[in-house]
Amino acid sequence: MWNPTEFRNMNFPAPVAVLGFLAAVAGIVLSALAAVTFLFVRKAQWAQRVATLVAAGAVVYFVLLLGMSLASREVTLTPGQEKYFCEIDCHLAYSIIASRAELAGSQRELRVLVRTRFDENTISSQRPKNAPLTPNPRHVLVVDGQGRNFEALMTAGTPLTRALIPGESYETEFVFRIPADAANLRLLVTNPGWEEHLVIGDENSFGHEKTYLAVPVAGLDITVGDLRG
């Protein structure tokens, strides 16, 4: 499942990262219960040992978390290149297939058409070939060369949360309002969950670099292609 040549939202195998996060949460909960129990039966020394063990485990976990963040590199993909998201036993790929910008008063209205594709070549051997996948929620925004972020004003087409079967794809249009001086535009598709900040190798984890999709602009027209419809 793990292919180091793919551009993705993680630089660490997602199944291992998720299992590590779940194990860390479970370990903290169980250790807390154990420590309370030891205190209740007046065995403070054992409670202290449990606390020490949890602290040591937390240090190891955060060293790995920060280490993968330090090892990450910012990547900007060219139009047509895909950014992969691991859904544990399969992958979804996102790419820009068309875009356009038009004057809207003193600003520009930017329209970006994004394709979501269920890569059938990334399915685990245990997953049925025709089993649908409902994507995790995604957060989509545009970032310019000054580091300014712009949220989508509206979306059209197929929602990003619609289920797919292997090999299927669909398209979603995002509409942004950006300043006239905004340049070097890039689209960021990422996961919005708070837990992503604590998953080893996730691009939302502390200090981790991001993988962007370039939105090339030539004057007011974006040269990737005309938006469908």
C-alpha positions as semicolon CSV with decimal commas, in nm:
position;residue;x (nm);y (nm);z (nm)
1;M;0,000;0,000;0,000
2;W;0,282;0,248;0,081
3;N;0,438;0,396;-0,232
4;P;0,711;0,654;-0,162
5;T;0,683;0,793;-0,517
6;E;0,326;0,917;-0,461
7;F;0,263;1,270;-0,343
8;R;0,043;1,248;-0,038
9;N;-0,076;1,417;0,278
10;M;0,156;1,201;0,491
11;N;0,525;1,105;0,493
12;F;0,469;0,804;0,718
13;P;0,261;0,488;0,648
14;A;-0,095;0,587;0,736
15;P;-0,208;0,250;0,884
16;V;0,091;0,250;1,121
17;A;0,037;0,617;1,211
18;V;-0,334;0,566;1,286
19;L;-0,271;0,252;1,490
20;G;0,001;0,434;1,682
21;F;-0,234;0,723;1,759
22;L;-0,513;0,489;1,873
23;A;-0,269;0,287;2,082
24;A;-0,140;0,606;2,245
25;V;-0,491;0,723;2,332
26;A;-0,589;0,380;2,465
27;G;-0,266;0,358;2,664
28;I;-0,326;0,696;2,829
29;V;-0,684;0,606;2,923
30;L;-0,593;0,263;3,061
31;S;-0,292;0,399;3,245
32;A;-0,502;0,673;3,405
33;L;-0,752;0,414;3,524
34;A;-0,471;0,197;3,657
35;A;-0,311;0,490;3,840
36;V;-0,642;0,586;4,001
37;T;-0,696;0,226;4,107
38;F;-0,350;0,205;4,264
39;L;-0,411;0,529;4,452
40;F;-0,748;0,401;4,571
41;V;-0,585;0,088;4,719
42;R;-0,307;0,302;4,867
43;K;-0,028;0,184;4,640
44;A;0,113;0,526;4,549
45;Q;0,445;0,377;4,440
46;W;0,275;0,173;4,168
47;A;0,073;0,474;4,060
48;Q;0,398;0,667;4,025
49;R;0,548;0,389;3,814
50;V;0,251;0,396;3,581
51;A;0,282;0,775;3,547
52;T;0,653;0,741;3,469
53;L;0,581;0,478;3,204
54;V;0,318;0,701;3,040
55;A;0,557;0,998;3,042
56;A;0,831;0,791;2,876
57;G;0,587;0,668;2,611
58;A;0,469;1,026;2,545
59;V;0,828;1,141;2,497
60;V;0,893;0,865;2,242
61;Y;0,568;0,943;2,058
62;F;0,633;1,317;2,035
63;V;0,992;1,261;1,926
64;L;0,858;1,054;1,636
65;L;0,588;1,312;1,565
66;L;0,832;1,604;1,553
67;G;1,096;1,397;1,376
68;M;0,863;1,321;1,084
69;S;0,764;1,689;1,072
70;L;1,129;1,795;1,052
71;A;1,187;1,539;0,776
72;S;0,894;1,672;0,569
73;R;0,934;1,900;0,269
74;E;0,691;2,145;0,110
75;V;0,574;2,026;-0,231
76;T;0,375;2,208;-0,499
77;L;0,228;1,978;-0,763
78;T;0,183;2,090;-1,122
79;P;-0,165;2,086;-1,283
80;G;-0,273;1,730;-1,344
81;Q;-0,054;1,579;-1,072
82;E;-0,245;1,407;-0,794
83;K;-0,230;1,440;-0,419
84;Y;-0,314;1,114;-0,244
85;F;-0,502;1,062;0,081
86;C;-0,482;0,724;0,249
87;E;-0,813;0,580;0,370
88;I;-0,632;0,297;0,553
89;D;-0,696;0,021;0,294
90;C;-0,723;0,234;-0,022
91;H;-0,629;0,575;-0,160
92;L;-0,817;0,875;-0,297
93;A;-0,637;1,111;-0,537
94;Y;-0,714;1,482;-0,584
95;S;-0,605;1,697;-0,878
96;I;-0,689;2,026;-1,050
97;I;-0,830;1,961;-1,397
98;A;-0,958;2,309;-1,491
99;S;-0,970;2,663;-1,358
100;R;-1,059;3,019;-1,453
101;A;-1,041;3,369;-1,303
102;E;-1,266;3,666;-1,382
103;L;-1,282;4,025;-1,264
104;A;-1,538;4,087;-0,989
105;G;-1,513;4,458;-0,904
106;S;-1,178;4,527;-0,741
107;Q;-1,124;4,155;-0,682
108;R;-1,112;3,836;-0,885
109;E;-1,346;3,542;-0,879
110;L;-1,144;3,223;-0,902
111;R;-1,310;2,898;-1,007
112;V;-1,123;2,572;-0,964
113;L;-1,246;2,232;-1,076
114;V;-1,107;1,946;-0,866
115;R;-1,125;1,579;-0,953
116;T;-1,158;1,315;-0,681
117;R;-1,048;0,970;-0,797
118;F;-1,065;0,634;-0,620
119;D;-0,740;0,470;-0,729
120;E;-0,828;0,104;-0,781
121;N;-0,459;0,011;-0,779
122;T;-0,428;0,098;-0,409
123;I;-0,694;-0,139;-0,274
124;S;-0,579;-0,386;-0,011
125;S;-0,625;-0,756;-0,084
126;Q;-0,886;-0,781;0,194
127;R;-1,114;-0,511;0,047
128;P;-1,395;-0,618;-0,192
129;K;-1,338;-0,480;-0,541
130;N;-1,683;-0,320;-0,562
131;A;-1,708;-0,190;-0,205
132;P;-1,793;0,183;-0,192
133;L;-1,580;0,427;0,004
134;T;-1,715;0,739;0,175
135;P;-1,430;0,992;0,191
136;N;-1,331;1,158;0,514
137;P;-1,418;1,530;0,534
138;R;-1,182;1,759;0,346
139;H;-1,088;2,124;0,393
140;V;-1,014;2,316;0,072
141;L;-0,863;2,664;0,050
142;V;-0,643;2,877;-0,175
143;V;-0,309;3,015;-0,053
144;D;-0,127;3,295;-0,234
145;G;0,242;3,385;-0,244
146;Q;0,203;3,615;0,058
147;G;0,070;3,331;0,271
148;R;-0,287;3,461;0,269
149;N;-0,561;3,197;0,291
150;F;-0,893;3,219;0,109
151;E;-1,189;2,997;0,188
152;A;-1,429;2,886;-0,084
153;L;-1,742;3,102;-0,110
154;M;-1,941;2,821;-0,266
155;T;-1,911;2,479;-0,425
156;A;-2,092;2,314;-0,713
157;G;-2,096;1,970;-0,867
158;T;-2,047;1,652;-0,666
159;P;-1,981;1,697;-0,292
160;L;-1,641;1,575;-0,176
161;T;-1,813;1,345;0,074
162;R;-1,999;1,141;-0,187
163;A;-1,906;0,772;-0,185
164;L;-1,708;0,618;-0,473
165;I;-1,635;0,267;-0,591
166;P;-1,285;0,164;-0,708
167;G;-1,192;0,332;-1,036
168;E;-1,469;0,594;-1,009
169;S;-1,410;0,969;-1,007
170;Y;-1,614;1,288;-0,986
171;E;-1,563;1,662;-1,013
172;T;-1,629;1,948;-0,771
173;E;-1,609;2,318;-0,851
174;F;-1,486;2,563;-0,586
175;V;-1,542;2,938;-0,614
176;F;-1,307;3,180;-0,435
177;R;-1,296;3,560;-0,410
178;I;-0,934;3,676;-0,408
179;P;-0,761;4,019;-0,416
180;A;-0,645;4,151;-0,752
181;D;-0,280;4,135;-0,636
182;A;-0,297;3,769;-0,530
183;A;-0,033;3,570;-0,718
184;N;0,143;3,231;-0,702
185;L;-0,186;3,067;-0,614
186;R;-0,195;2,716;-0,473
187;L;-0,483;2,495;-0,365
188;L;-0,457;2,314;-0,034
189;V;-0,673;2,006;0,019
190;T;-0,634;1,865;0,366
191;N;-0,812;1,690;0,653
192;P;-0,988;1,919;0,905
193;G;-0,992;1,694;1,214
194;W;-0,822;1,804;1,536
195;E;-0,670;1,459;1,580
196;E;-0,465;1,510;1,263
197;H;-0,237;1,741;1,463
198;L;-0,131;1,442;1,674
199;V;-0,093;1,176;1,403
200;I;0,268;1,096;1,317
201;G;0,357;1,206;0,963
202;D;0,029;1,385;0,890
203;E;0,075;1,720;0,713
204;N;-0,146;1,882;0,977
205;S;0,080;1,767;1,261
206;F;0,294;2,025;1,442
207;G;0,562;2,174;1,217
208;H;0,483;1,949;0,918
209;E;0,512;2,090;0,565
210;K;0,220;2,078;0,321
211;T;0,158;1,938;-0,027
212;Y;-0,016;2,193;-0,252
213;L;-0,175;2,187;-0,597
214;A;-0,052;2,473;-0,818
215;V;-0,313;2,703;-0,975
216;P;-0,126;2,873;-1,264
217;V;-0,252;3,217;-1,367
218;A;-0,189;3,406;-1,691
219;G;-0,344;3,751;-1,651
220;L;-0,706;3,690;-1,561
221;D;-0,727;3,355;-1,736
222;I;-0,593;3,034;-1,592
223;T;-0,443;2,819;-1,858
224;V;-0,529;2,472;-1,729
225;G;-0,851;2,470;-1,930
226;D;-1,211;2,586;-1,944
227;L;-1,445;2,488;-1,664
228;R;-1,701;2,233;-1,777
229;G;-2,051;2,367;-1,818
